[in-house]
Every structure is written in C-alpha cells, then in structure tokens.
Amino acid sequence: MVLKSTSANNVSVYQVSGSNVSRSLPDWIAKKRKRSLKNDIEYQNRIELIQDFEFSEASNKIKITSDGQFAMVTGTYKPQIHVYDFQNLSLKFERHTDCENINFILLSNDWTKSVHLQNDRSIQFHNKGGIHYTTRIPKFGRDLCYNEINCDLYLAASGNELYRLNLDQGRFLQPFQLETDKGANCIDRNELHGLISVGLENNSVEFWDPRSRKKASTLYLPEENIEVTALKFRNDGFNFSVGTSSGISYLYDLRSAIPYNTKDHGYGFAIKKFIWLNKTKNNEDNENNIVVTDKRIAKIWNKDSGKLIASMEPSTDINDIEYVKDSGMFFMANEGIAMHTYYIPNLGPAPKWCSFLDNVTEELEEKPTDTVYSNYKFITRKEVKDLNLTHLIGSKVLRSYMHGFFINSELFDKVNLISQNSRQSIQDVKRKEVDKRIDKERESRIKSSLSNDINSRHKNIKVNKELVSKLNDKKHGKRVIEDIVADNRFKDMFEDPEYQIDEESFEYKQLNPTKSTKDRSEVQDRPRGLTAAEESDEERMNSRYDGESSDEEEKEDEKEELEELRAKEEVKFRKQMDKLRRKKEAQEKSERFIKSLTSSASTNKTLSSFITEESEPVSLGEKLRNHERMEQDKRSANNNIKYHRLAKGEVEMTFIPQRSKKGNGRIKKAVDEKAGGRSKQRYEGRRSAGRNQFRGM
C-alpha cells in the first residue's frame, strides 16, 4: 500500500484521500472489470478511509463534533448535509435543504443539534428528525457564532448591525451597532473571557463585551483598503489572529495594539481560516503552531518564529479545513467531488478510529518510496530564462509553484548540459578546430618524433622501446600511449629486462612473419623536412589562425564546395566505369556464344554453310533454330528415346525397350561368369517364370 506524500523540512505529509489519490468504484463495476483492474496501480493502492466521503459537486463547510465521533459536512449540488460516523468509517445519513449553506455551528456534543446559515437570509435549526425551525434575518448573513453562557446566537451580515438571536427566549434582541456601512465578514468568541471580535470591511476589528453589551475597543490594521476575512482566538485568552483579503496574517497579543508577528501567505488570496493547534503526544511544542488557509494552500508555521513546518496543497480550491484534535489529521472541504484527508505524523498520532495509519506510515518511513516531487527540481524564473525554456511556461513540462517552477530532473540535466555547451565562446571552438586540422596535416612529422617525446617524458623506459614505436605506428593517440606507459600494470614491461622482447625467437617470428628488414634507427635519425605543399599548408593554417574569422569561414566554405564537387565527379566516374564494364561483359558473352556455335558447326555440313564467310548473312535466330535441329538429330540417333517438345520449353521423352544384340550377350555372359554368377538364362527361348516381360531385354 502506497500513500501519496510530500516531504519538506523532514516533515512528511500524507494525502490519505482526495482527488487523484483514490478511486471508489461500485461493487458491480469492480466485479465486472476485475481482470482489467488487476493491472491498475491506482486502483490496487487505493485507501478508502471513510466511505462516500464526497459530494456530487463540491463541499462547503466541515466540522467535527466535540465528542470526536462524527463529522458534519455541507455541500452541493443539490444542497445537502452529510453526517459521517467515524466508528463505522461510513456515511451515517444525508439530508437535503432548499438553499446552499454558508456556515453552521454544532450546539450539542454530537450531531443532533445544529444551526445553519443559508444564502437566502434564512436560519435553519436541525435536530434528529430534520428541520426543527426556520427564521430569517433582514440582510444576507456572512458568519455566525454561539455564546453558551447566555444562549445568544450572533449573526454577522452585510449591514452595519450585528444581529442577536436568543435561543432561550426564542426572539431577536437589540443588535449591536457597528462603525461601518459595508458590513461584517467574520465573527469569533473567546471561550475563556467571552470577548466577541467582529472583522469589518474597513480594515478594522471591533471587540464587544456581551455582559455590558457595549464595544470594548477597536483594532485598526496597518494596511489600508483591505478587508478582514478571518478571525480566531487562541484558547489561552491573549493570542489573537487576523487575516486580510490581501493574504497577510497578523498575530496579536490582546494587551498590545502592535502585532508581534506578521506573515505573508504568498499567493495574494484572502485568508479563509485560522486553526490554533493543541499539544499532542508526538509533539509537545505543537501548541505553538498555527494553520493558515487560503483557497490555494494550507500552511502550518510557528507563531513566534514564523518558520514553515508543513503545507497541504490540494488540486482544487479550498473552502474549509478542520483539525482532528489530539492527532495529526486534517479534513478539507473543497471545490472537488472528493473531500481531502491529510495526515502528518510529526504533529500527532492517527485518531483512534483509524490507528492503522500509523503502521502504514511507519512502513513507508522504513522503505521510503518516491514522493510527489522526488523526480522534480525547483527552478526560478531567472533560471528558466537562462535555460531558454520561457516558451514552456504554462505547459505540463513546467509546473508553476510559488515563485518558480518544477521541472523533471532528467529533462533539467539534459537542458543544462546543452546550455553549458552553448555558452562556450565561438573563438575557442574555432581554435580547437584549427589545432585539430594542423595536427592532422602534420601527422607524419609528429609521428616520427612522438616516440622520442614519450621516451623523454618517461625516462623509466629502459626496455621494449621498439614496442612504443610500434604502438605509434598503429596510429594510437598520444594520450593512449602515455597512459599505457604510465600504467602500473605494464610498468615492469618497460623497466624489467626480463620482459625484453626477443625478436630473433621462433615465437616472435611466428607472430610477426612480415617484419621489415630495414633499420628503424636510420629512418628515425634521418631528418625529414616539409615539402613545398606542406609548407604552404602550414603558412595557410597559421594565417588562418591569426587572420580574421570571416576569411577563415570563406576558405572553409570553398574547401567544402571543392570536396562536394570531387565527390560528385567520383560518383559520375564510377557510374561510367560500371556502364563500360557491363557493356564489355555483354560483348564477351555474345562472342563466347558465337564461338561455341562455330565449333559445333564443324561436324555438320548444313550448319557450316551458314557460318562460312562465303555464305550469305544469316540472322541469329535462324542460327539458333538450325542448332536446335542439329541437337534433335543427334538425340534421334538413339532409337530407344524419342523427344517431343511442348509449350513453355518443356520436353517429353519416350523410352522404347529393345533387345540387346547377340555379340553383346556373349561378352556380358563372360563378364557375369567371371563375376561369379549368371544374371540371365543360358538358353534362349526358355520360358521365364516371372511376369515381367521386359526382363532380359
């Protein structure tokens, strides 16, 4: 079993469920496609943590009950409510509503009592049986919270009023007047001292005391022309987080109006939700971590240092996120069909109802597999420009991520190698090419002095100097010969006299039967000067090296054109020679045929009259017909065989049995008797006992 995972800062994040992770198929489809699904890796490695953990289109909000046994989720389409039972890991029931849900809260420890704020200004109260009561507010609601002390339900709406609905009395109370006409976006309550915070659209936060029903204070954010989109108190009563529409998070201590930490989420989207984590068995410092979510990604970072710990990025936009207390598991409601589930072992253990996840992740840690980004390399926009890959931006080859892109590691290595080769200066390439051509044209002169150069460099060569010269004669590279001489494996071969090659031995003569008798020292000692052509070539190459690049390129082009013309002339000459050779072979073949006809005609008067010089000219076809008649006359001389020509050049032969002559019988009899037996009856006219009448003929 393999879980899709990402790893950063030595923290593994496992995606248990969600899009592109698992597929849940009906039983009848699985049975029907059982054979084809055997090779489907995605289906074989699937994990269904909770069955039917999805909506037909999208999910809006998700919350877990206080007892930790159930999860209530709202989604669409059609607008509906799902309740999941963790003990059975399945859907408990689903309930449809008339309008789409904006937000809801749970009034009881389980799922039996809940309040739902709908997008048609209505408020629905649900119990076990369904909708218990429905009421409306004057303006469209945006958020709600509940005060357990006085049973007040606070509703933030688009106007300048904070509505209060008392559930004990069953009536609306006088609303709180806000210092804005645009409305409030979010609301939250501190569970310790009961202070209520309201986030407004005019970059400010108002704090209200429900006991005095008066505004306690107003907090103005450092930014201007922004909206407050998320609020959350920590359970210690002092720490307080504010999120804005520009994607910036502020952390405050209620005793100070200056934030002690400011964090930019990085994407520029509005902050949707904050979650203050609690202490767990695996991580005692987990209570200093906070989860910040926008529609793109959820990040976990330390509240004091701002250091990023982990992140969760689904393939669809995030609508809501919920944390399972005392564990490392998160649920996400998003714009996709399947809801996402993430598990981070570093933050806490798996919940009791899915403790098997700990065993799975431990096995994966012992035998790590490829993670999502293990085969990818992160590059910035500047590196993309340097590698000339700007035309691939927006395609699947470059996956955009934060301020850069992910690219396949193998592709990056190839592109980087090509770009490094192209960065070499053109002048260096030209110099190398010129040096290469000079060495090629001076090969004979360098060849004669190469062995002396090697001997001067390697003074340890005491024996088998002729072998070095022989290797040089075979046109081995200079470096190859130097490597052979300097190799420790062949060291004794050039230093120890016992390894001296005896050229007078029988074995050496057997291996080298065609050794030249000339003295190599005479050839080597005799200096060889350059010819006029070589000197002119040397001057031309030197002038080309020192001259301008344009003259060099023109001469190279002229040389290439001459080589092409020479190649074309060689091909043309070979074709003409082949044509002449075929013509000559055909002429010789006809002469041989005529010669054979003349030789056979010497024994035939009829045919000789056609071939003699005094006769009239005869066509070749007539000569062939006469030749065939002559051959047929020869074959007809033997009366035992008759020939009859058929169509398509076929010949039919008929055998006529005849008795042998008397003289031949006597000779054969003597031969048979000498061989030790008779092959036929002694007296003629004696009746044969066999049925074969052709016997003895």
XYZ file of C-alpha atoms in Angstrom:
697
model
C 0.000 0.000 0.000
C 1.413 3.369 -1.074
C 0.249 6.807 0.053
C 0.806 9.939 -1.967
C 3.118 12.095 0.095
C 5.208 15.243 0.064
C 8.214 15.987 2.216
C 9.705 19.321 3.273
C 11.890 20.205 6.272
C 11.997 16.475 7.151
C 8.214 16.541 7.717
C 6.157 14.059 5.688
C 2.618 14.979 4.686
C 0.492 12.001 3.572
C -2.617 12.533 1.473
C -4.974 9.751 2.508
C -7.971 10.642 0.341
C -8.948 13.181 -2.256
C -8.738 13.799 -5.969
C -6.004 11.924 -7.880
C -5.372 9.698 -4.867
C -8.061 7.038 -4.609
C -10.995 5.882 -6.653
C -14.078 4.321 -5.150
C -15.978 2.141 -7.603
C -19.322 0.381 -7.127
C -19.137 -3.315 -6.340
C -20.812 -4.367 -9.573
C -18.308 -2.370 -11.636
C -15.376 -3.818 -9.696
C -16.611 -7.367 -10.313
C -17.244 -6.694 -13.998
C -13.818 -5.141 -14.529
C -11.962 -7.386 -12.125
C -9.472 -8.624 -14.691
C -8.695 -5.219 -16.131
C -8.280 -3.672 -12.669
C -5.537 -6.137 -11.737
C -3.029 -4.022 -13.650
C -4.430 -0.686 -12.436
C -1.895 0.550 -9.877
C -4.078 3.442 -8.805
C -6.988 1.106 -8.003
C -4.835 -1.500 -6.259
C -3.193 1.102 -3.972
C -6.379 2.935 -3.083
C -7.354 3.707 0.533
C -10.950 4.410 1.438
C -10.605 5.864 4.906
C -14.280 6.882 5.053
C -16.737 5.513 2.529
C -18.673 8.021 0.384
C -16.555 10.876 1.708
C -17.609 13.120 -1.173
C -20.315 15.295 -2.734
C -21.731 15.283 -6.207
C -20.174 18.680 -6.999
C -18.425 20.479 -4.103
C -18.261 20.698 -0.316
C -18.644 23.984 1.592
C -18.058 23.575 5.347
C -16.903 20.728 7.582
C -16.919 20.436 11.393
C -16.184 17.646 13.865
C -18.359 17.125 16.933
C -16.999 17.750 20.421
C -17.008 14.029 21.271
C -14.854 13.307 18.197
C -17.153 10.575 16.895
C -18.907 12.333 14.000
C -18.282 14.863 11.236
C -20.960 17.074 9.694
C -20.345 18.436 6.188
C -22.430 20.673 3.943
C -22.144 20.729 0.180
C -23.861 20.918 -3.178
C -25.414 20.122 -5.695
C -28.256 19.719 -4.656
C -27.712 21.476 -1.309
C -27.359 18.758 1.292
C -25.914 17.806 4.644
C -23.817 14.692 5.292
C -23.051 13.170 8.674
C -20.208 10.613 8.889
C -19.718 8.063 11.660
C -16.033 7.511 12.498
C -16.666 4.248 14.329
C -18.080 2.648 11.186
C -15.972 4.746 8.783
C -19.016 5.376 6.639
C -21.800 7.818 5.861
C -24.456 7.854 8.605
C -27.125 9.805 6.689
C -27.633 12.658 4.256
C -30.220 15.418 4.381
C -31.221 17.885 1.648
C -32.014 21.578 2.123
C -33.660 24.251 -0.009
C -30.687 26.635 -0.231
C -26.926 26.402 -0.168
C -25.240 26.604 3.213
C -22.899 29.488 4.113
C -21.812 28.343 7.571
C -23.131 26.298 10.507
C -22.332 25.518 14.145
C -22.994 22.491 16.356
C -24.952 23.245 19.522
C -24.557 19.802 21.140
C -21.655 17.455 21.749
C -22.842 15.268 18.864
C -24.634 15.952 15.581
C -28.200 16.068 16.943
C -28.500 19.890 17.279
C -27.124 22.347 14.722
C -27.812 25.831 13.322
C -27.317 26.549 9.612
C -26.991 29.945 7.949
C -28.345 29.789 4.387
C -27.673 32.097 1.457
C -31.345 33.203 1.241
C -31.171 35.092 4.620
C -32.746 32.138 6.425
C -31.563 30.371 9.595
C -32.447 26.693 9.980
C -32.392 24.706 13.225
C -31.894 20.957 12.744
C -32.361 18.074 15.149
C -32.505 14.275 14.785
C -35.710 14.332 12.819
C -34.725 17.093 10.382
C -35.559 20.814 10.242
C -36.925 21.935 13.602
C -37.454 25.636 12.922
C -36.660 28.272 10.273
C -36.401 32.046 10.628
C -34.985 34.936 8.626
C -32.790 37.979 9.185
C -33.173 41.370 7.440
C -29.918 41.197 5.452
C -27.763 38.483 3.959
C -25.680 36.739 6.590
C -21.960 36.027 6.313
C -20.934 34.321 9.569
C -22.267 33.230 12.963
C -21.124 32.163 16.427
C -22.830 30.960 19.622
C -22.438 32.095 23.249
C -23.133 29.176 25.559
C -23.337 31.385 28.641
C -26.401 33.442 27.720
C -27.622 31.337 24.731
C -27.159 34.218 22.277
C -26.616 33.467 18.601
C -24.598 36.249 16.894
C -25.024 36.774 13.154
C -22.663 38.927 11.051
C -24.411 40.345 7.976
C -23.897 42.809 5.146
C -25.289 45.786 7.084
C -23.979 47.833 9.979
C -25.683 45.642 12.594
C -24.628 42.515 14.445
C -27.837 40.522 14.940
C -28.537 38.678 18.188
C -30.987 35.802 18.471
C -31.584 34.446 21.978
C -32.375 30.739 21.799
C -33.605 30.626 25.396
C -36.227 33.321 24.898
C -36.834 32.467 21.243
C -36.678 36.051 19.976
C -34.283 38.578 18.447
C -32.583 41.041 20.783
C -31.444 44.545 20.003
C -28.456 44.283 17.583
C -25.024 45.766 18.102
C -24.333 48.900 16.010
C -21.070 48.634 14.083
C -18.927 51.519 12.851
C -19.332 50.632 9.178
C -21.949 50.637 6.473
C -20.364 47.864 4.408
C -20.906 45.094 6.924
C -19.013 42.426 8.866
C -17.278 39.475 7.250
C -16.406 37.248 10.214
C -17.023 36.824 13.924
C -15.421 34.820 16.745
C -15.744 34.433 20.519
C -13.116 33.792 23.150
C -14.155 30.808 25.285
C -12.266 31.986 28.405
C -13.433 35.539 28.963
C -16.269 35.673 26.418
C -14.984 38.659 24.390
C -16.526 38.839 20.908
C -14.485 40.051 17.915
C -16.033 41.205 14.653
C -13.990 41.632 11.443
C -15.189 44.535 9.291
C -14.636 45.505 5.689
C -12.870 48.763 6.596
C -9.601 47.125 7.781
C -10.628 47.135 11.469
C -11.704 44.691 14.184
C -14.253 45.595 16.868
C -14.325 43.866 20.271
C -17.657 43.645 22.157
C -18.340 42.623 25.750
C -21.590 40.597 25.834
C -22.083 41.307 29.543
C -22.276 45.090 29.149
C -23.477 44.941 25.532
C -21.011 47.690 24.670
C -17.997 47.918 22.404
C -14.788 47.352 24.334
C -12.233 48.515 21.757
C -11.398 48.850 18.052
C -8.242 47.489 16.408
C -7.041 49.099 13.181
C -4.712 47.070 10.973
C -1.501 48.554 9.487
C -2.785 48.081 5.928
C -5.305 50.279 4.202
C -8.049 49.483 1.697
C -8.268 45.865 2.789
C -10.905 43.710 4.449
C -10.728 41.460 7.480
C -11.696 37.987 6.268
C -10.751 35.664 9.162
C -10.519 35.848 12.978
C -9.559 33.310 15.623
C -8.829 33.430 19.377
C -6.381 31.065 20.989
C -7.682 29.148 23.981
C -5.267 30.968 26.318
C -7.285 34.215 26.241
C -4.497 36.508 24.952
C -3.303 35.445 21.474
C -5.418 36.551 18.600
C -5.011 36.115 14.792
C -6.361 38.309 12.000
C -6.395 37.511 8.288
C -6.904 40.028 5.486
C -8.113 39.953 1.911
C -4.537 40.559 0.674
C -3.271 37.263 2.129
C -1.424 38.664 5.160
C -1.789 37.233 8.658
C -1.305 39.271 11.837
C -0.746 37.772 15.272
C -1.637 39.979 18.243
C -1.483 39.905 21.979
C -4.699 41.484 23.310
C -2.605 43.613 25.626
C -0.924 45.378 22.680
C -2.178 47.029 19.504
C 1.045 46.162 17.616
C 1.280 42.675 16.039
C 4.135 40.542 17.349
C 4.322 38.569 14.104
C 3.285 39.276 10.504
C 3.259 36.598 7.833
C 2.538 36.867 4.127
C 0.837 33.771 2.782
C 2.487 34.277 -0.582
C -0.384 33.876 -3.040
C -2.333 37.104 -2.576
C -5.649 35.346 -1.882
C -7.888 36.159 1.062
C -7.262 34.232 4.274
C -10.172 31.860 4.918
C -9.490 30.282 8.301
C -7.107 30.007 11.279
C -6.614 26.929 13.476
C -4.570 27.032 16.696
C -3.191 23.529 17.260
C -3.031 21.826 20.651
C -0.361 19.769 22.416
C -0.086 16.085 21.403
C 1.916 13.044 22.476
C 4.239 13.186 19.479
C 4.832 16.944 19.634
C 4.656 18.915 22.866
C 5.510 22.158 21.048
C 2.550 21.674 18.735
C 0.551 24.255 20.702
C 2.817 26.983 19.319
C 1.858 26.105 15.742
C -0.921 27.697 13.732
C -2.656 26.647 10.499
C -3.408 29.395 7.966
C -5.560 28.654 4.929
C -6.490 30.444 1.747
C -8.201 28.928 -1.281
C -4.910 27.622 -2.688
C -2.886 26.126 0.156
C -2.894 25.463 3.891
C 0.362 26.254 5.705
C 1.494 25.305 9.198
C 4.073 27.584 10.816
C 5.356 28.578 14.222
C 3.605 31.571 15.763
C 6.799 33.048 17.269
C 9.473 32.480 14.617
C 7.215 32.241 11.570
C 9.150 29.168 10.376
C 7.220 26.994 7.967
C 6.671 23.444 9.236
C 4.483 21.812 6.584
C 1.960 22.646 3.894
C -1.035 20.949 2.290
C -1.923 21.841 -1.284
C -4.834 20.012 -2.926
C -5.517 20.047 -6.644
C -8.734 22.085 -6.171
C -9.658 25.303 -4.349
C -10.097 25.025 -0.587
C -13.387 26.089 1.027
C -12.784 24.975 4.608
C -10.373 22.953 6.780
C -10.933 21.113 10.047
C -8.451 19.682 12.541
C -8.989 16.415 14.417
C -7.947 17.211 17.991
C -5.045 15.379 19.637
C -3.896 13.953 16.303
C -2.114 14.906 13.100
C -5.113 14.581 10.771
C -6.885 17.299 8.776
C -10.087 17.286 6.700
C -10.611 19.660 3.771
C -13.819 20.798 2.089
C -13.050 21.926 -1.450
C -14.419 22.565 -4.906
C -13.884 18.975 -5.982
C -16.086 15.924 -5.705
C -13.945 14.058 -3.172
C -13.026 15.704 0.120
C -9.362 15.613 1.081
C -7.776 13.981 4.112
C -4.189 14.707 5.174
C -2.113 13.033 7.859
C 1.108 14.500 9.321
C 2.772 12.073 11.802
C 5.133 14.780 13.151
C 2.195 16.751 14.542
C 0.456 13.879 16.289
C -0.674 10.254 16.077
C -3.540 8.996 13.999
C -7.010 9.107 15.620
C -8.156 6.007 17.483
C -10.734 5.146 14.838
C -8.002 4.866 12.148
C -4.959 3.849 14.179
C -3.838 1.555 11.330
C -2.479 4.641 9.552
C 0.439 4.726 11.993
C 1.526 1.246 10.902
C 1.235 2.186 7.238
C 3.292 5.356 7.611
C 5.947 3.602 9.710
C 6.454 1.051 6.946
C 6.693 3.827 4.399
C 9.304 5.616 6.506
C 11.396 2.441 6.745
C 11.085 1.822 2.999
C 10.701 5.271 1.514
C 9.083 5.482 -1.900
C 9.026 8.205 -4.495
C 7.212 11.260 -3.281
C 5.336 13.693 -5.434
C 8.321 15.971 -6.068
C 11.163 13.434 -5.796
C 11.652 13.330 -9.576
C 11.342 17.100 -9.991
C 13.697 20.005 -9.495
C 12.631 23.513 -8.487
C 13.939 26.368 -10.654
C 13.278 30.093 -10.528
C 12.117 32.323 -13.343
C 15.667 33.578 -13.897
C 16.916 30.016 -14.362
C 14.068 29.348 -16.794
C 15.174 32.358 -18.814
C 18.837 31.285 -18.739
C 17.904 27.802 -19.978
C 15.737 29.257 -22.802
C 12.612 27.493 -21.542
C 10.303 30.506 -21.371
C 8.180 29.095 -24.218
C 7.253 26.119 -21.985
C 5.677 28.254 -19.254
C 2.053 27.221 -18.910
C 2.577 23.693 -20.248
C 2.770 20.442 -18.303
C 6.564 20.412 -18.582
C 6.903 23.367 -16.174
C 4.625 23.112 -13.140
C 4.203 26.531 -11.558
C 4.790 26.593 -7.797
C 5.121 29.748 -5.657
C 7.822 31.964 -7.212
C 9.195 29.333 -9.597
C 8.530 26.095 -11.420
C 9.019 22.348 -11.035
C 10.748 20.557 -13.911
C 11.603 16.896 -14.413
C 15.112 16.155 -13.111
C 16.238 14.216 -16.199
C 14.960 16.930 -18.522
C 16.732 19.584 -16.446
C 20.050 17.719 -16.661
C 19.810 17.456 -20.451
C 18.818 21.086 -20.948
C 21.510 22.275 -18.540
C 24.173 20.275 -20.402
C 23.112 21.765 -23.735
C 23.110 25.293 -22.353
C 26.603 24.888 -20.861
C 27.979 23.706 -24.195
C 26.398 26.659 -25.974
C 27.968 29.103 -23.523
C 31.475 28.306 -24.728
C 32.928 31.071 -26.797
C 32.926 30.652 -30.562
C 36.566 31.672 -30.727
C 37.603 28.744 -28.505
C 35.729 26.335 -30.722
C 37.435 27.755 -33.814
C 40.861 27.496 -32.225
C 40.269 23.875 -31.317
C 39.158 23.130 -34.855
C 42.226 24.862 -36.326
C 44.567 22.973 -33.988
C 42.881 19.735 -34.905
C 43.372 20.318 -38.620
C 47.012 21.369 -38.165
C 47.717 18.173 -36.208
C 46.020 16.120 -38.903
C 48.102 17.652 -41.716
C 51.338 17.312 -39.738
C 50.619 13.785 -38.664
C 53.648 12.293 -40.425
C 56.136 14.679 -38.820
C 54.616 14.377 -35.353
C 54.521 10.626 -35.791
C 58.268 10.356 -36.241
C 59.024 12.347 -33.105
C 56.266 11.016 -30.873
C 58.185 8.070 -29.545
C 61.179 10.282 -28.694
C 58.842 12.705 -26.924
C 57.362 9.878 -24.865
C 60.790 8.478 -24.045
C 61.965 11.911 -22.931
C 58.937 12.344 -20.694
C 59.098 8.840 -19.286
C 62.772 8.259 -18.522
C 61.951 4.954 -16.873
C 61.539 3.257 -20.254
C 64.603 1.003 -20.350
C 63.382 -1.932 -22.417
C 60.919 -2.528 -25.271
C 61.365 0.904 -26.804
C 60.574 -0.687 -30.136
C 57.141 -1.605 -28.756
C 56.422 2.074 -28.057
C 57.378 2.920 -31.622
C 55.181 0.100 -32.884
C 52.219 1.448 -30.945
C 52.949 4.816 -32.514
C 52.956 3.254 -35.979
C 49.473 1.885 -35.373
C 48.216 5.492 -35.042
C 47.277 5.303 -31.381
C 46.595 8.631 -29.742
C 49.358 10.369 -27.830
C 47.411 10.191 -24.604
C 46.689 6.496 -25.104
C 50.381 5.671 -25.427
C 51.268 7.793 -22.395
C 48.556 6.063 -20.356
C 49.930 2.643 -21.319
C 53.467 3.616 -20.363
C 52.392 5.198 -17.068
C 50.014 2.357 -16.084
C 51.300 0.340 -13.098
C 50.029 -2.872 -14.662
C 52.532 -2.515 -17.544
C 55.323 -0.901 -15.512
C 57.588 -3.969 -15.456
C 57.207 -4.369 -19.205
C 59.204 -1.196 -19.804
C 61.625 -1.400 -16.844
C 62.433 -5.046 -16.106
C 64.998 -6.541 -18.583
C 63.379 -9.958 -18.171
C 60.411 -8.646 -20.165
C 62.624 -7.708 -23.143
C 61.049 -8.952 -26.391
C 63.412 -11.263 -28.298
C 62.832 -10.515 -31.965
C 65.063 -13.458 -33.026
C 62.956 -16.049 -31.220
C 60.817 -18.518 -33.138
C 57.614 -17.397 -31.376
C 58.156 -13.732 -32.299
C 58.760 -14.637 -35.946
C 55.599 -16.713 -35.962
C 53.569 -13.713 -34.701
C 55.388 -11.199 -36.933
C 56.307 -13.021 -40.209
C 56.331 -9.872 -42.362
C 58.662 -7.710 -40.258
C 60.622 -5.221 -42.331
C 64.401 -5.764 -42.571
C 65.192 -2.054 -42.716
C 66.826 -0.449 -39.741
C 64.278 1.772 -37.976
C 67.043 3.930 -36.462
C 68.152 5.012 -39.916
C 64.653 6.122 -40.759
C 64.147 7.857 -37.435
C 67.559 9.566 -37.360
C 67.193 10.937 -40.856
C 65.500 14.335 -40.585
C 62.559 14.872 -42.836
C 61.722 18.391 -43.972
C 58.397 19.737 -45.013
C 57.516 19.719 -48.682
C 56.502 22.865 -50.511
C 52.864 21.840 -50.318
C 53.128 21.179 -46.581
C 54.940 24.482 -46.003
C 52.254 26.326 -47.938
C 49.603 24.469 -45.949
C 51.344 25.411 -42.706
C 51.535 29.051 -43.702
C 47.898 28.955 -44.774
C 46.781 27.426 -41.440
C 48.858 29.926 -39.446
C 47.467 32.843 -41.397
C 44.006 31.433 -40.906
C 44.610 31.158 -37.153
C 45.921 34.738 -36.936
C 43.590 36.238 -39.538
C 40.020 37.314 -39.259
C 37.202 34.833 -38.724
C 35.415 35.928 -41.918
C 38.342 34.878 -44.218
C 38.579 31.600 -42.370
C 34.906 30.841 -42.887
C 35.124 31.723 -46.612
C 38.077 29.394 -47.138
C 36.342 26.614 -45.239
C 33.270 27.075 -47.433
C 35.440 26.919 -50.580
C 37.100 23.766 -49.323
C 33.754 22.135 -48.575
C 32.499 23.060 -52.062
C 35.622 21.507 -53.643
C 35.109 18.324 -51.630
C 31.477 18.149 -52.728
C 32.465 18.629 -56.407
C 35.175 15.986 -56.068
C 32.674 13.555 -54.545
C 30.189 14.212 -57.370
C 32.897 13.647 -60.016
C 33.911 10.367 -58.338
C 30.309 9.147 -58.330
C 29.911 10.117 -62.002
C 33.192 8.380 -62.935
C 32.165 5.196 -61.096
C 28.848 5.100 -62.944
C 30.604 5.435 -66.322
C 33.092 2.693 -65.428
C 30.267 0.371 -64.345
C 28.455 1.059 -67.621
C 31.563 0.258 -69.681
C 32.237 -2.880 -67.652
C 28.690 -4.182 -68.183
C 28.917 -3.406 -71.910
C 32.226 -5.241 -72.184
C 30.875 -8.272 -70.306
C 27.834 -8.451 -72.630
C 30.113 -8.267 -75.691
C 32.358 -11.027 -74.370
C 29.337 -13.190 -73.594
C 27.988 -12.863 -77.167
C 31.416 -13.654 -78.617
C 31.670 -16.799 -76.499
C 28.215 -17.895 -77.669
C 29.070 -17.369 -81.364
C 32.351 -19.186 -80.837
C 30.510 -22.172 -79.381
C 28.221 -22.195 -82.431
C 31.141 -22.192 -84.872
C 32.911 -25.011 -83.018
C 29.842 -27.251 -83.108
C 29.190 -26.471 -86.780
C 32.466 -28.065 -87.917
C 30.844 -31.518 -87.703
C 27.706 -30.504 -89.518
C 27.761 -29.574 -93.197
C 24.372 -27.942 -93.050
C 25.301 -25.504 -90.290
C 28.831 -24.833 -91.666
C 27.333 -23.496 -94.838
C 25.621 -20.738 -92.837
C 28.711 -19.726 -90.810
C 31.359 -19.628 -93.567
C 32.429 -16.251 -94.851
C 31.366 -17.159 -98.423
C 27.730 -17.796 -97.405
C 25.057 -15.213 -97.229
C 24.450 -13.418 -93.898
C 22.046 -15.318 -91.618
C 20.203 -13.946 -88.571
C 20.996 -15.106 -85.039
C 17.504 -16.602 -84.605
C 17.959 -18.746 -87.715
C 21.309 -19.933 -86.380
C 19.633 -20.986 -83.112
C 16.899 -22.909 -84.904
C 19.495 -24.747 -87.007
C 21.414 -25.555 -83.848
C 18.268 -26.996 -82.228
C 17.590 -29.168 -85.321
C 21.145 -30.484 -85.175
C 20.806 -31.384 -81.480
C 17.459 -33.079 -82.168
C 19.037 -35.148 -84.966
C 21.757 -36.259 -82.556
C 19.167 -37.333 -79.987
C 17.080 -39.155 -82.592
C 20.105 -41.272 -83.484
C 19.358 -43.384 -80.446
C 16.087 -45.229 -81.234
C 15.428 -46.022 -77.580
C 14.481 -42.387 -76.736
C 12.091 -40.078 -78.549
C 11.712 -36.387 -77.770
C 8.618 -34.289 -78.155
C 8.679 -30.533 -77.406
C 5.777 -28.983 -75.534
C 4.758 -25.394 -74.744
C 6.869 -23.188 -72.490
C 10.091 -25.007 -73.378
C 9.088 -28.379 -71.849
C 10.326 -31.675 -73.403
C 8.572 -35.067 -73.278
C 10.812 -38.179 -73.550
C 9.557 -41.686 -74.510
C 11.651 -44.814 -73.793
C 11.253 -47.777 -76.254
C 12.595 -51.086 -74.858
C 14.758 -53.196 -77.260
C 16.592 -56.484 -77.046
C 20.314 -56.428 -76.783
C 22.456 -57.719 -79.655
C 23.945 -61.265 -79.691
C 27.509 -60.167 -79.629
C 26.882 -58.069 -76.588
C 25.202 -61.020 -74.820
C 28.288 -63.186 -75.116
C 30.511 -60.531 -73.719
C 28.088 -59.860 -70.885
C 27.844 -63.585 -70.164
C 31.571 -63.839 -69.823
C 31.660 -60.857 -67.565
C 28.847 -62.277 -65.418
C 30.503 -65.664 -65.129
C 33.782 -64.063 -64.226
C 31.988 -62.098 -61.508
C 30.761 -65.364 -60.031
C 27.170 -65.825 -61.231
C 24.665 -65.626 -64.048
C 22.318 -62.718 -64.448
C 20.137 -64.315 -67.227
C 19.173 -67.712 -68.553
C 21.748 -69.675 -70.509
C 19.497 -70.880 -73.324
C 17.396 -68.568 -75.426
C 13.685 -69.341 -75.866
C 13.336 -70.763 -72.381
C 10.171 -69.643 -70.647
C 10.612 -67.274 -67.772
C 8.792 -67.909 -64.532
C 8.334 -64.192 -63.778
C 5.611 -61.925 -65.046
C 7.984 -59.144 -66.019
C 8.178 -59.423 -69.803
C 10.797 -56.656 -70.040
C 13.301 -58.696 -68.058
C 16.339 -59.736 -70.106
C 15.675 -57.233 -72.903
